[in-house]
Amino acid sequence: MSSPTSPEPGPFTGFPEAALDFYDDLEVDNTRSFWLSHKEQYDASVRAPVLALTAALEDEFGAAKVFRPYRDVRFRTDKTPYKTHQGAFVAAGPSCGWYVQVSARGVRTGAGFYRADPPALARYRAYAADPDTGPLLAELVAAAEADGWELAGDRLKTAPRGFDAAHPRIALLRHRSLSFGRDHGFEPSVIGVPAFAETVRRDWRSLRPLVEALAEVLDDPFGAEPA
């Protein structure tokens, strides 16, 4: 999000080709010297459109977190300092909500939960296994896939402890995170126009029932702050 001293974002006009060019070049030269010499291009062509897009959607979905462009390389063998995409996330619950990112490959939208601590994961699996709530979750997931969303997320290769491998919803029970993504590509006529904000709005709306169900399940029932 912008700081109190930053100017308010202007209207969203689309993602310019310069945003894709920036990430094309950054993938080739991911160095501090490249970043410093192209910082104005990043601010104008990447960060400003992301801020404008999330501001346009804030009335319906809430304020977004626009992620920092710097990678945490402390425990990684890959020491390249900058992310090769710019993402923004709107939370509906703990580690659960809506997502949009721009990279050299264009724009991708998504939603779901990307992490769950052990108590939250236990609540998710109980919900998925329950004979009353589990079928509803399966229907929401199937509807999203039928609508063209790509199901993703970290998942176990085997059944989680305490669950039968023959459970009718074992595929959902194996998930440790559950998310959906959709690529919109890089054509200027699609992502480079003001109407793309409404495309993202429709995407997020289509997954709202699933996101809100997951957020309620993952949230601490006693109202404690997530760890």
mmCIF file of C-alpha atoms in Angstrom:
data_model
loop_
_atom_site.group_PDB
_atom_site.id
_atom_site.type_symbol
_atom_site.label_atom_id
_atom_site.label_comp_id
_atom_site.label_asym_id
_atom_site.label_seq_id
_atom_site.Cartn_x
_atom_site.Cartn_y
_atom_site.Cartn_z
ATOM 1 C CA MET A 1 0.000 0.000 0.000
ATOM 2 C CA SER A 2 1.101 3.572 -0.527
ATOM 3 C CA SER A 3 2.529 5.480 2.415
ATOM 4 C CA PRO A 4 0.693 8.486 3.931
ATOM 5 C CA THR A 5 3.025 10.841 2.066
ATOM 6 C CA SER A 6 2.536 9.124 -1.319
ATOM 7 C CA PRO A 7 0.107 10.652 -3.805
ATOM 8 C CA GLU A 8 -3.253 8.976 -4.212
ATOM 9 C CA PRO A 9 -3.265 6.551 -7.149
ATOM 10 C CA GLY A 10 -4.872 7.869 -10.302
ATOM 11 C CA PRO A 11 -7.525 6.042 -12.303
ATOM 12 C CA PHE A 12 -6.579 2.622 -13.613
ATOM 13 C CA THR A 13 -5.812 2.792 -17.335
ATOM 14 C CA GLY A 14 -4.414 -0.694 -17.853
ATOM 15 C CA PHE A 15 -0.968 -2.267 -17.711
ATOM 16 C CA PRO A 16 1.369 -0.710 -20.296
ATOM 17 C CA GLU A 17 3.744 -2.780 -22.405
ATOM 18 C CA ALA A 18 6.569 -1.088 -20.514
ATOM 19 C CA ALA A 19 5.594 -3.169 -17.463
ATOM 20 C CA LEU A 20 6.143 -6.405 -19.377
ATOM 21 C CA ASP A 21 9.339 -5.036 -20.926
ATOM 22 C CA PHE A 22 10.632 -4.176 -17.458
ATOM 23 C CA TYR A 23 10.230 -7.763 -16.255
ATOM 24 C CA ASP A 24 11.594 -9.205 -19.502
ATOM 25 C CA ASP A 25 14.765 -7.215 -18.911
ATOM 26 C CA LEU A 26 14.875 -7.912 -15.179
ATOM 27 C CA GLU A 27 14.832 -11.660 -15.809
ATOM 28 C CA VAL A 28 17.991 -11.212 -17.894
ATOM 29 C CA ASP A 29 19.737 -8.715 -15.590
ATOM 30 C CA ASN A 30 18.487 -9.165 -12.030
ATOM 31 C CA THR A 31 20.995 -6.814 -10.417
ATOM 32 C CA ARG A 32 20.931 -3.745 -8.228
ATOM 33 C CA SER A 33 22.497 -1.652 -10.971
ATOM 34 C CA PHE A 34 19.715 -2.569 -13.409
ATOM 35 C CA TRP A 35 17.076 -1.874 -10.757
ATOM 36 C CA LEU A 36 18.429 1.544 -9.882
ATOM 37 C CA SER A 37 18.719 2.591 -13.520
ATOM 38 C CA HIS A 38 15.132 1.414 -14.246
ATOM 39 C CA LYS A 39 13.452 2.408 -10.975
ATOM 40 C CA GLU A 40 11.396 5.119 -12.643
ATOM 41 C CA GLN A 41 10.111 2.604 -15.193
ATOM 42 C CA TYR A 42 9.093 0.257 -12.367
ATOM 43 C CA ASP A 43 7.340 3.023 -10.429
ATOM 44 C CA ALA A 44 5.431 4.384 -13.428
ATOM 45 C CA SER A 45 4.665 1.214 -15.392
ATOM 46 C CA VAL A 46 4.357 -1.461 -12.698
ATOM 47 C CA ARG A 47 3.728 -0.116 -9.226
ATOM 48 C CA ALA A 48 1.434 2.773 -10.192
ATOM 49 C CA PRO A 49 -0.964 0.603 -12.261
ATOM 50 C CA VAL A 50 -1.101 -2.022 -9.507
ATOM 51 C CA LEU A 51 -1.946 0.652 -6.939
ATOM 52 C CA ALA A 52 -4.583 2.119 -9.257
ATOM 53 C CA LEU A 53 -6.118 -1.305 -9.943
ATOM 54 C CA THR A 54 -6.362 -2.278 -6.288
ATOM 55 C CA ALA A 55 -7.768 1.163 -5.424
ATOM 56 C CA ALA A 56 -10.473 0.660 -8.062
ATOM 57 C CA LEU A 57 -11.467 -2.650 -6.427
ATOM 58 C CA GLU A 58 -11.132 -1.539 -2.806
ATOM 59 C CA ASP A 59 -14.769 -0.470 -2.430
ATOM 60 C CA GLU A 60 -15.915 -4.054 -2.958
ATOM 61 C CA PHE A 61 -13.069 -6.233 -1.716
ATOM 62 C CA GLY A 62 -11.124 -4.123 0.748
ATOM 63 C CA ALA A 63 -7.647 -2.660 0.916
ATOM 64 C CA ALA A 64 -4.830 -4.546 -0.772
ATOM 65 C CA LYS A 65 -1.309 -5.313 0.334
ATOM 66 C CA VAL A 66 1.041 -4.530 -2.557
ATOM 67 C CA PHE A 67 4.088 -6.684 -2.013
ATOM 68 C CA ARG A 68 7.616 -5.365 -1.857
ATOM 69 C CA PRO A 69 9.705 -6.051 -4.975
ATOM 70 C CA TYR A 70 12.664 -7.368 -3.007
ATOM 71 C CA ARG A 71 13.290 -11.078 -2.458
ATOM 72 C CA ASP A 72 14.229 -12.495 0.945
ATOM 73 C CA VAL A 73 17.410 -14.349 0.033
ATOM 74 C CA ARG A 74 18.685 -15.129 3.526
ATOM 75 C CA PHE A 75 17.971 -18.863 3.326
ATOM 76 C CA ARG A 76 17.947 -19.332 -0.449
ATOM 77 C CA THR A 77 20.588 -20.563 -2.840
ATOM 78 C CA ASP A 78 19.206 -18.198 -5.498
ATOM 79 C CA LYS A 79 20.527 -14.805 -4.418
ATOM 80 C CA THR A 80 18.959 -12.674 -7.164
ATOM 81 C CA PRO A 81 17.658 -9.642 -5.269
ATOM 82 C CA TYR A 82 14.369 -8.784 -7.025
ATOM 83 C CA LYS A 83 11.111 -10.578 -7.667
ATOM 84 C CA THR A 84 10.293 -11.048 -11.336
ATOM 85 C CA HIS A 85 6.633 -10.204 -10.774
ATOM 86 C CA GLN A 86 4.606 -7.652 -8.825
ATOM 87 C CA GLY A 87 1.772 -9.034 -6.747
ATOM 88 C CA ALA A 88 -1.045 -7.604 -4.648
ATOM 89 C CA PHE A 89 -3.240 -9.448 -2.154
ATOM 90 C CA VAL A 90 -6.593 -8.614 -0.559
ATOM 91 C CA ALA A 91 -7.189 -10.586 2.627
ATOM 92 C CA ALA A 92 -10.540 -12.149 3.438
ATOM 93 C CA GLY A 93 -9.132 -14.145 6.357
ATOM 94 C CA PRO A 94 -5.823 -15.526 7.640
ATOM 95 C CA SER A 95 -3.612 -16.086 4.572
ATOM 96 C CA CYS A 96 -6.781 -16.285 2.502
ATOM 97 C CA GLY A 97 -8.165 -13.899 -0.095
ATOM 98 C CA TRP A 98 -7.761 -12.572 -3.635
ATOM 99 C CA TYR A 99 -4.601 -12.034 -5.667
ATOM 100 C CA VAL A 100 -3.383 -10.328 -8.837
ATOM 101 C CA GLN A 101 0.116 -10.135 -10.310
ATOM 102 C CA VAL A 102 1.903 -8.788 -13.372
ATOM 103 C CA SER A 103 5.071 -10.271 -14.835
ATOM 104 C CA ALA A 104 6.771 -10.704 -18.205
ATOM 105 C CA ARG A 105 4.104 -13.293 -19.035
ATOM 106 C CA GLY A 106 1.275 -10.837 -18.459
ATOM 107 C CA VAL A 107 -1.345 -10.671 -15.728
ATOM 108 C CA ARG A 108 -2.604 -13.505 -13.543
ATOM 109 C CA THR A 109 -5.539 -13.386 -11.136
ATOM 110 C CA GLY A 110 -6.236 -15.792 -8.322
ATOM 111 C CA ALA A 111 -7.786 -16.527 -4.962
ATOM 112 C CA GLY A 112 -7.746 -19.074 -2.160
ATOM 113 C CA PHE A 113 -5.574 -19.760 0.870
ATOM 114 C CA TYR A 114 -1.832 -20.017 0.505
ATOM 115 C CA ARG A 115 -0.810 -21.066 4.010
ATOM 116 C CA ALA A 116 -2.452 -22.506 7.118
ATOM 117 C CA ASP A 117 -1.015 -23.148 10.553
ATOM 118 C CA PRO A 118 -1.714 -26.620 12.021
ATOM 119 C CA PRO A 119 -4.952 -25.643 13.868
ATOM 120 C CA ALA A 120 -6.328 -23.868 10.787
ATOM 121 C CA LEU A 121 -5.364 -26.772 8.539
ATOM 122 C CA ALA A 122 -7.111 -29.160 10.927
ATOM 123 C CA ARG A 123 -10.275 -27.017 10.696
ATOM 124 C CA TYR A 124 -10.063 -27.018 6.891
ATOM 125 C CA ARG A 125 -9.734 -30.801 6.760
ATOM 126 C CA ALA A 126 -12.591 -31.305 9.207
ATOM 127 C CA TYR A 127 -14.730 -29.069 6.989
ATOM 128 C CA ALA A 128 -13.730 -30.950 3.838
ATOM 129 C CA ALA A 129 -14.342 -34.338 5.459
ATOM 130 C CA ASP A 130 -17.688 -33.470 7.066
ATOM 131 C CA PRO A 131 -20.608 -35.142 5.234
ATOM 132 C CA ASP A 132 -22.643 -31.914 5.427
ATOM 133 C CA THR A 133 -20.058 -29.238 4.542
ATOM 134 C CA GLY A 134 -17.599 -31.269 2.486
ATOM 135 C CA PRO A 135 -19.874 -31.799 -0.530
ATOM 136 C CA LEU A 136 -20.543 -28.045 -0.699
ATOM 137 C CA LEU A 137 -16.807 -27.359 -0.763
ATOM 138 C CA ALA A 138 -16.362 -29.972 -3.488
ATOM 139 C CA GLU A 139 -19.155 -28.335 -5.518
ATOM 140 C CA LEU A 140 -17.536 -24.899 -5.215
ATOM 141 C CA VAL A 141 -14.172 -26.286 -6.310
ATOM 142 C CA ALA A 142 -15.725 -28.165 -9.229
ATOM 143 C CA ALA A 143 -17.626 -25.046 -10.312
ATOM 144 C CA ALA A 144 -14.420 -22.997 -10.266
ATOM 145 C CA GLU A 145 -12.601 -25.565 -12.396
ATOM 146 C CA ALA A 146 -15.539 -25.733 -14.813
ATOM 147 C CA ASP A 147 -15.298 -21.937 -15.107
ATOM 148 C CA GLY A 148 -11.712 -22.238 -16.298
ATOM 149 C CA TRP A 149 -9.836 -21.708 -13.049
ATOM 150 C CA GLU A 150 -6.664 -23.732 -12.515
ATOM 151 C CA LEU A 151 -6.584 -25.535 -9.170
ATOM 152 C CA ALA A 152 -3.235 -25.292 -7.392
ATOM 153 C CA GLY A 153 -1.739 -25.446 -3.925
ATOM 154 C CA ASP A 154 0.690 -27.474 -1.869
ATOM 155 C CA ARG A 155 -0.607 -30.974 -1.242
ATOM 156 C CA LEU A 156 0.478 -34.243 0.307
ATOM 157 C CA LYS A 157 1.310 -37.188 -1.926
ATOM 158 C CA THR A 158 -0.557 -39.518 0.423
ATOM 159 C CA ALA A 159 -3.601 -39.292 2.683
ATOM 160 C CA PRO A 160 -3.152 -37.013 5.708
ATOM 161 C CA ARG A 161 -2.839 -38.773 9.026
ATOM 162 C CA GLY A 162 -6.190 -39.898 10.376
ATOM 163 C CA PHE A 163 -7.994 -39.963 7.012
ATOM 164 C CA ASP A 164 -8.803 -42.936 4.830
ATOM 165 C CA ALA A 165 -7.170 -42.891 1.397
ATOM 166 C CA ALA A 166 -10.535 -44.013 0.020
ATOM 167 C CA HIS A 167 -12.368 -40.944 1.365
ATOM 168 C CA PRO A 168 -14.566 -39.481 -1.403
ATOM 169 C CA ARG A 169 -12.875 -36.069 -1.006
ATOM 170 C CA ILE A 170 -9.341 -37.304 -0.421
ATOM 171 C CA ALA A 171 -8.036 -34.991 -3.168
ATOM 172 C CA LEU A 172 -9.226 -31.957 -1.190
ATOM 173 C CA LEU A 173 -8.032 -33.402 2.120
ATOM 174 C CA ARG A 174 -4.487 -33.729 0.780
ATOM 175 C CA HIS A 175 -4.233 -29.965 0.272
ATOM 176 C CA ARG A 176 -2.114 -27.899 2.666
ATOM 177 C CA SER A 177 -2.995 -24.810 0.655
ATOM 178 C CA LEU A 178 -5.748 -24.367 -1.893
ATOM 179 C CA SER A 179 -5.739 -21.724 -4.590
ATOM 180 C CA PHE A 180 -7.034 -20.989 -8.058
ATOM 181 C CA GLY A 181 -5.349 -19.047 -10.842
ATOM 182 C CA ARG A 182 -6.208 -17.681 -14.247
ATOM 183 C CA ASP A 183 -3.850 -16.207 -16.836
ATOM 184 C CA HIS A 184 -4.957 -13.212 -18.882
ATOM 185 C CA GLY A 185 -1.810 -13.062 -20.990
ATOM 186 C CA PHE A 186 -0.074 -9.985 -22.268
ATOM 187 C CA GLU A 187 -2.159 -8.650 -25.157
ATOM 188 C CA PRO A 188 -2.517 -4.850 -24.822
ATOM 189 C CA SER A 189 -6.150 -5.091 -25.958
ATOM 190 C CA VAL A 190 -6.868 -7.245 -22.878
ATOM 191 C CA ILE A 191 -4.652 -6.030 -20.027
ATOM 192 C CA GLY A 192 -3.727 -2.594 -21.340
ATOM 193 C CA VAL A 193 -7.179 -1.003 -21.153
ATOM 194 C CA PRO A 194 -9.172 0.544 -18.279
ATOM 195 C CA ALA A 195 -11.862 -2.161 -18.628
ATOM 196 C CA PHE A 196 -9.375 -4.737 -17.360
ATOM 197 C CA ALA A 197 -10.236 -3.611 -13.830
ATOM 198 C CA GLU A 198 -13.729 -4.995 -14.389
ATOM 199 C CA THR A 199 -12.242 -8.250 -15.669
ATOM 200 C CA VAL A 200 -10.368 -8.638 -12.388
ATOM 201 C CA ARG A 201 -13.512 -7.679 -10.476
ATOM 202 C CA ARG A 202 -15.503 -10.411 -12.267
ATOM 203 C CA ASP A 203 -12.771 -12.951 -11.596
ATOM 204 C CA TRP A 204 -12.698 -12.182 -7.894
ATOM 205 C CA ARG A 205 -16.483 -12.110 -7.662
ATOM 206 C CA SER A 206 -16.728 -15.549 -9.246
ATOM 207 C CA LEU A 207 -14.586 -16.999 -6.439
ATOM 208 C CA ARG A 208 -16.149 -15.015 -3.604
ATOM 209 C CA PRO A 209 -18.349 -17.868 -2.266
ATOM 210 C CA LEU A 210 -15.346 -20.184 -2.105
ATOM 211 C CA VAL A 211 -13.003 -17.574 -0.617
ATOM 212 C CA GLU A 212 -15.501 -16.541 2.057
ATOM 213 C CA ALA A 213 -16.225 -20.168 2.991
ATOM 214 C CA LEU A 214 -12.514 -20.919 3.338
ATOM 215 C CA ALA A 215 -11.849 -17.716 5.276
ATOM 216 C CA GLU A 216 -14.549 -18.568 7.810
ATOM 217 C CA VAL A 217 -13.213 -22.087 8.288
ATOM 218 C CA LEU A 218 -9.581 -21.042 8.598
ATOM 219 C CA ASP A 219 -10.218 -18.192 11.034
ATOM 220 C CA ASP A 220 -9.612 -18.754 14.733
ATOM 221 C CA PRO A 221 -13.031 -19.459 16.281
ATOM 222 C CA PHE A 222 -11.964 -17.652 19.444
ATOM 223 C CA GLY A 223 -10.980 -14.494 17.592
ATOM 224 C CA ALA A 224 -7.277 -14.715 18.404
ATOM 225 C CA GLU A 225 -4.783 -13.100 16.079
ATOM 226 C CA PRO A 226 -3.128 -15.635 13.750
ATOM 227 C CA ALA A 227 0.444 -16.544 14.663
#
